Amino acid sequence: MTDLSTLEQEIFSGFANIKSKTELENFKIEILGKKGKLSKLFQDLATIEKDKKKEFASEINILKSKVLDKFQNLTNQFDQEELEKKLQDQTVDVTLPGTNRPQGKVHPVSQVIDELTSIFAELGFSVAEGPDVENEYNNFTALNTPPNHPARDMHDTFYLDESKNLLLRTHTSPVQIRTMLNGKPPFKIIAPGRTYRCDSDQTHTPMFHQLEGLYVDQNVTMADLRGCLDYFLKKFFEVDEIKMRFRPSHFPFTEPSAEVDIGYELKNGKITIGQGDKWLEILGCGMVHPNVLKNAKVDPSKYQGYAFGVGIDRLAMLKYGINDLRSFFESDVRWLEHFGFNANDVPSNYRGLSR
Ligand code: DAH
């Protein structure tokens, strides 16, 4: 018969040598497994004389519970050590200086579109959209520019599929037609977007951006147009006064038509917008031609309105002092880092447009 106190000593000196949870688990099998040293004792019980059986059984049970306690304690100890090690590996020193993550910037064109949207929203304009791939009817014919009209040549159009009359829109004016055909007057929209012409030099790129404006109602006048443009230009250039003149011009889709110039001056190579004795052409506008209204299913005897078109890239160049348009579309990260805007500074009229 096994001597219990010797066994106990043997087991506990075994415990003393255990250094890991895996070792502990193996040891547990050695002692308490099916063929373990302690389990074996219970088998021995069968061979013991009846009167000693009870006493021996209670002694083994005492030993077993001591051993189980020790196992539990060691398990807890190893778990605790493991947790502490994990926490140590994951510590963050909050007193260390932060690292700059690479940050995206908002392109000046997107910035200017946001600024314009904010300004015109205040005047009650909503944003309308049209596709870059347009049909010839919306881009020209409906805008009172029939085939063979000389204005078509001036646009240097990219035709995509002549048989289907598809082209890349040469201006945002077709959005006027789409908007009016899709709704009922009054209309008060702006339409910013991409436009395309086969042209490339320092101030022209094959793709550029325009913003179209359209306001049609029963008593819209040219004075309203002037007031709207004056407000928009002052807000956009963030100046209190702006010198502005309407110069008679011609567009097929407006009658009368005008080009708008604003005053500026150059001092030490720096341009100041709003004042000065020089004139800068900034946009085209006019009263919507009755033929355009008719083509868009709006009754010209009841409704009239104004329209304007302005180059977004040009506005960005003027406001932010960028002098080569081509640089806008070269995707040079250093350029964007320099001229781009913080994505969190959404332009708003009351908080400031470009600050
Ligand atoms: N669509 C013209 C262009 O691209 C610009 C323009 C002029 C738009 C007068 C208008 C307008 O709405 O009334 O050159």
Short mmCIF file of N, CA and C in Angstrom, two decimals, residues 54-141:
data_model
loop_
_atom_site.label_atom_id
_atom_site.label_comp_id
_atom_site.label_asym_id
_atom_site.label_seq_id
_atom_site.Cartn_x
_atom_site.Cartn_y
_atom_site.Cartn_z
N LYS A 54 -12.53 2.95 5.14
CA LYS A 54 -13.16 4.26 5.31
C LYS A 54 -12.12 5.32 5.63
N GLU A 55 -11.26 4.94 6.57
CA GLU A 55 -10.22 5.89 7.02
C GLU A 55 -9.30 6.26 5.85
N PHE A 56 -8.90 5.20 5.13
CA PHE A 56 -7.98 5.43 4.01
C PHE A 56 -8.63 6.31 2.94
N ALA A 57 -9.91 6.01 2.67
CA ALA A 57 -10.62 6.79 1.66
C ALA A 57 -10.67 8.25 2.04
N SER A 58 -10.93 8.51 3.33
CA SER A 58 -11.03 9.91 3.71
C SER A 58 -9.67 10.59 3.63
N GLU A 59 -8.60 9.83 3.91
CA GLU A 59 -7.26 10.42 3.79
C GLU A 59 -6.92 10.75 2.33
N ILE A 60 -7.29 9.82 1.43
CA ILE A 60 -7.00 10.13 0.00
C ILE A 60 -7.78 11.36 -0.43
N ASN A 61 -9.03 11.45 0.03
CA ASN A 61 -9.85 12.60 -0.39
C ASN A 61 -9.27 13.90 0.12
N ILE A 62 -8.74 13.87 1.33
CA ILE A 62 -8.11 15.08 1.86
C ILE A 62 -6.92 15.48 1.00
N LEU A 63 -6.09 14.45 0.69
CA LEU A 63 -4.93 14.72 -0.15
C LEU A 63 -5.37 15.26 -1.51
N LYS A 64 -6.42 14.62 -2.05
CA LYS A 64 -6.87 15.03 -3.37
C LYS A 64 -7.31 16.49 -3.36
N SER A 65 -8.02 16.89 -2.32
CA SER A 65 -8.51 18.27 -2.31
C SER A 65 -7.35 19.26 -2.11
N LYS A 66 -6.32 18.84 -1.35
CA LYS A 66 -5.14 19.70 -1.22
C LYS A 66 -4.48 19.90 -2.58
N VAL A 67 -4.35 18.76 -3.30
CA VAL A 67 -3.69 18.81 -4.61
C VAL A 67 -4.50 19.68 -5.59
N LEU A 68 -5.83 19.51 -5.53
CA LEU A 68 -6.69 20.31 -6.42
C LEU A 68 -6.55 21.79 -6.11
N ASP A 69 -6.51 22.12 -4.82
CA ASP A 69 -6.32 23.53 -4.44
C ASP A 69 -5.03 24.09 -5.02
N LYS A 70 -3.99 23.27 -4.88
CA LYS A 70 -2.68 23.73 -5.37
C LYS A 70 -2.73 23.95 -6.89
N PHE A 71 -3.38 23.01 -7.58
CA PHE A 71 -3.52 23.20 -9.03
C PHE A 71 -4.22 24.51 -9.36
N GLN A 72 -5.31 24.76 -8.61
CA GLN A 72 -6.08 25.97 -8.87
C GLN A 72 -5.23 27.21 -8.62
N ASN A 73 -4.50 27.19 -7.50
CA ASN A 73 -3.66 28.36 -7.19
C ASN A 73 -2.62 28.62 -8.27
N LEU A 74 -1.98 27.52 -8.69
CA LEU A 74 -0.94 27.70 -9.71
C LEU A 74 -1.55 28.18 -11.04
N THR A 75 -2.74 27.63 -11.37
CA THR A 75 -3.40 28.07 -12.61
C THR A 75 -3.65 29.58 -12.54
N ASN A 76 -4.20 30.03 -11.42
CA ASN A 76 -4.47 31.46 -11.25
C ASN A 76 -3.19 32.28 -11.39
N GLN A 77 -2.15 31.76 -10.76
CA GLN A 77 -0.88 32.49 -10.78
C GLN A 77 -0.36 32.64 -12.22
N PHE A 78 -0.41 31.53 -12.98
CA PHE A 78 0.07 31.62 -14.37
C PHE A 78 -0.80 32.55 -15.22
N ASP A 79 -2.13 32.47 -15.01
CA ASP A 79 -3.04 33.35 -15.76
C ASP A 79 -2.71 34.81 -15.49
N GLN A 80 -2.49 35.10 -14.22
CA GLN A 80 -2.20 36.47 -13.82
C GLN A 80 -0.90 36.97 -14.46
N GLU A 81 0.10 36.08 -14.43
CA GLU A 81 1.39 36.47 -15.02
C GLU A 81 1.25 36.74 -16.53
N GLU A 82 0.47 35.88 -17.17
CA GLU A 82 0.26 36.03 -18.61
C GLU A 82 -0.43 37.36 -18.91
N LEU A 83 -1.45 37.67 -18.12
CA LEU A 83 -2.19 38.92 -18.32
C LEU A 83 -1.28 40.13 -18.13
N GLU A 84 -0.46 40.06 -17.09
CA GLU A 84 0.43 41.20 -16.83
C GLU A 84 1.41 41.41 -17.97
N LYS A 85 1.88 40.29 -18.51
CA LYS A 85 2.85 40.40 -19.62
C LYS A 85 2.18 41.04 -20.84
N LYS A 86 0.94 40.59 -21.11
CA LYS A 86 0.18 41.13 -22.23
C LYS A 86 -0.01 42.63 -22.07
N LEU A 87 -0.41 43.04 -20.86
CA LEU A 87 -0.66 44.47 -20.60
C LEU A 87 0.61 45.28 -20.77
N GLN A 88 1.72 44.65 -20.34
CA GLN A 88 2.99 45.37 -20.45
C GLN A 88 3.35 45.60 -21.92
N ASP A 89 3.11 44.57 -22.73
CA ASP A 89 3.40 44.71 -24.16
C ASP A 89 2.54 45.77 -24.81
N GLN A 90 1.34 45.98 -24.26
CA GLN A 90 0.40 46.89 -24.92
C GLN A 90 0.38 48.29 -24.31
N THR A 91 1.29 48.60 -23.43
CA THR A 91 1.22 49.91 -22.79
C THR A 91 1.45 51.02 -23.81
N VAL A 92 0.73 52.12 -23.63
CA VAL A 92 0.89 53.30 -24.48
C VAL A 92 1.37 54.42 -23.57
N ASP A 93 2.46 55.03 -23.99
CA ASP A 93 2.94 56.15 -23.19
C ASP A 93 2.28 57.42 -23.71
N VAL A 94 1.29 57.87 -22.97
CA VAL A 94 0.52 59.03 -23.46
C VAL A 94 1.31 60.33 -23.39
N THR A 95 2.47 60.29 -22.78
CA THR A 95 3.25 61.53 -22.71
C THR A 95 4.20 61.69 -23.90
N LEU A 96 4.29 60.61 -24.76
CA LEU A 96 5.15 60.73 -25.93
C LEU A 96 4.56 61.72 -26.94
N PRO A 97 5.41 62.42 -27.73
CA PRO A 97 4.86 63.33 -28.75
C PRO A 97 4.11 62.55 -29.82
N GLY A 98 3.04 63.13 -30.39
CA GLY A 98 2.24 62.45 -31.40
C GLY A 98 2.98 62.36 -32.72
N THR A 99 2.58 61.39 -33.55
CA THR A 99 3.17 61.31 -34.88
C THR A 99 2.15 61.83 -35.88
N ASN A 100 2.61 62.53 -36.91
CA ASN A 100 1.70 63.04 -37.93
C ASN A 100 1.36 61.96 -38.92
N ARG A 101 0.11 61.67 -39.03
CA ARG A 101 -0.29 60.72 -40.06
C ARG A 101 -0.41 61.49 -41.36
N PRO A 102 -0.13 60.83 -42.51
CA PRO A 102 -0.32 61.54 -43.78
C PRO A 102 -1.79 61.94 -43.93
N GLN A 103 -2.02 63.17 -44.36
CA GLN A 103 -3.39 63.64 -44.41
C GLN A 103 -3.77 64.05 -45.81
N GLY A 104 -5.01 63.77 -46.21
CA GLY A 104 -5.48 64.20 -47.52
C GLY A 104 -5.84 65.68 -47.49
N LYS A 105 -5.84 66.29 -48.67
CA LYS A 105 -6.23 67.70 -48.75
C LYS A 105 -7.36 67.82 -49.77
N VAL A 106 -8.15 68.86 -49.59
CA VAL A 106 -9.22 69.13 -50.54
C VAL A 106 -8.67 69.96 -51.70
N HIS A 107 -8.90 69.51 -52.90
CA HIS A 107 -8.41 70.20 -54.11
C HIS A 107 -9.08 71.59 -54.21
N PRO A 108 -8.32 72.60 -54.68
CA PRO A 108 -8.89 73.95 -54.79
C PRO A 108 -10.20 73.99 -55.60
N VAL A 109 -10.31 73.12 -56.62
CA VAL A 109 -11.56 73.13 -57.40
C VAL A 109 -12.73 72.67 -56.53
N SER A 110 -12.50 71.62 -55.73
CA SER A 110 -13.57 71.15 -54.84
C SER A 110 -13.89 72.21 -53.79
N GLN A 111 -12.84 72.85 -53.31
CA GLN A 111 -13.03 73.91 -52.32
C GLN A 111 -13.91 75.03 -52.89
N VAL A 112 -13.58 75.46 -54.11
CA VAL A 112 -14.34 76.56 -54.72
C VAL A 112 -15.78 76.13 -54.99
N ILE A 113 -15.98 74.88 -55.42
CA ILE A 113 -17.36 74.39 -55.62
C ILE A 113 -18.13 74.46 -54.30
N ASP A 114 -17.48 74.06 -53.21
CA ASP A 114 -18.14 74.12 -51.90
C ASP A 114 -18.45 75.56 -51.51
N GLU A 115 -17.52 76.45 -51.79
CA GLU A 115 -17.75 77.86 -51.45
C GLU A 115 -18.92 78.42 -52.25
N LEU A 116 -18.94 78.11 -53.57
CA LEU A 116 -20.01 78.63 -54.42
C LEU A 116 -21.36 78.06 -53.99
N THR A 117 -21.37 76.77 -53.68
CA THR A 117 -22.61 76.14 -53.26
C THR A 117 -23.15 76.82 -52.01
N SER A 118 -22.24 77.11 -51.10
CA SER A 118 -22.64 77.76 -49.86
C SER A 118 -23.21 79.16 -50.12
N ILE A 119 -22.55 79.92 -50.99
CA ILE A 119 -23.02 81.28 -51.29
C ILE A 119 -24.39 81.25 -51.97
N PHE A 120 -24.51 80.41 -52.99
CA PHE A 120 -25.78 80.40 -53.74
C PHE A 120 -26.91 79.77 -52.95
N ALA A 121 -26.57 78.86 -52.04
CA ALA A 121 -27.62 78.28 -51.18
C ALA A 121 -28.27 79.39 -50.37
N GLU A 122 -27.47 80.35 -49.97
CA GLU A 122 -28.01 81.45 -49.18
C GLU A 122 -29.00 82.29 -49.98
N LEU A 123 -28.81 82.31 -51.30
CA LEU A 123 -29.73 83.06 -52.16
C LEU A 123 -30.90 82.20 -52.64
N GLY A 124 -30.98 80.98 -52.15
CA GLY A 124 -32.11 80.11 -52.49
C GLY A 124 -31.90 79.21 -53.69
N PHE A 125 -30.65 79.08 -54.16
CA PHE A 125 -30.38 78.18 -55.29
C PHE A 125 -30.11 76.77 -54.79
N SER A 126 -30.65 75.78 -55.47
CA SER A 126 -30.26 74.41 -55.14
C SER A 126 -29.33 73.88 -56.24
N VAL A 127 -28.70 72.73 -55.95
CA VAL A 127 -27.70 72.21 -56.87
C VAL A 127 -28.33 71.19 -57.81
N ALA A 128 -28.10 71.38 -59.12
CA ALA A 128 -28.60 70.42 -60.12
C ALA A 128 -27.40 69.79 -60.82
N GLU A 129 -27.64 68.61 -61.39
CA GLU A 129 -26.54 67.91 -62.05
C GLU A 129 -26.97 67.39 -63.42
N GLY A 130 -25.98 67.20 -64.26
CA GLY A 130 -26.23 66.56 -65.56
C GLY A 130 -25.01 65.72 -65.88
N PRO A 131 -25.13 64.83 -66.89
CA PRO A 131 -24.01 63.93 -67.22
C PRO A 131 -22.92 64.63 -68.03
N ASP A 132 -21.69 64.12 -67.92
CA ASP A 132 -20.59 64.64 -68.75
C ASP A 132 -20.81 64.26 -70.22
N VAL A 133 -21.31 63.04 -70.43
CA VAL A 133 -21.63 62.62 -71.81
C VAL A 133 -23.04 63.10 -72.11
N GLU A 134 -23.12 64.06 -73.00
CA GLU A 134 -24.39 64.74 -73.26
C GLU A 134 -24.79 64.47 -74.71
N ASN A 135 -26.05 64.72 -75.03
CA ASN A 135 -26.40 64.63 -76.45
C ASN A 135 -26.36 66.01 -77.08
N GLU A 136 -26.25 66.00 -78.39
CA GLU A 136 -26.06 67.24 -79.13
C GLU A 136 -27.26 68.18 -78.94
N TYR A 137 -28.42 67.59 -78.78
CA TYR A 137 -29.63 68.41 -78.64
C TYR A 137 -29.54 69.27 -77.37
N ASN A 138 -29.24 68.66 -76.23
CA ASN A 138 -29.17 69.44 -74.98
C ASN A 138 -28.00 70.40 -74.97
N ASN A 139 -26.88 69.96 -75.55
CA ASN A 139 -25.67 70.79 -75.49
C ASN A 139 -25.75 71.99 -76.44
N PHE A 140 -26.43 71.80 -77.58
CA PHE A 140 -26.48 72.88 -78.58
C PHE A 140 -27.89 73.26 -79.01
N THR A 141 -28.57 72.30 -79.65
CA THR A 141 -29.81 72.65 -80.35
C THR A 141 -30.86 73.29 -79.44
#
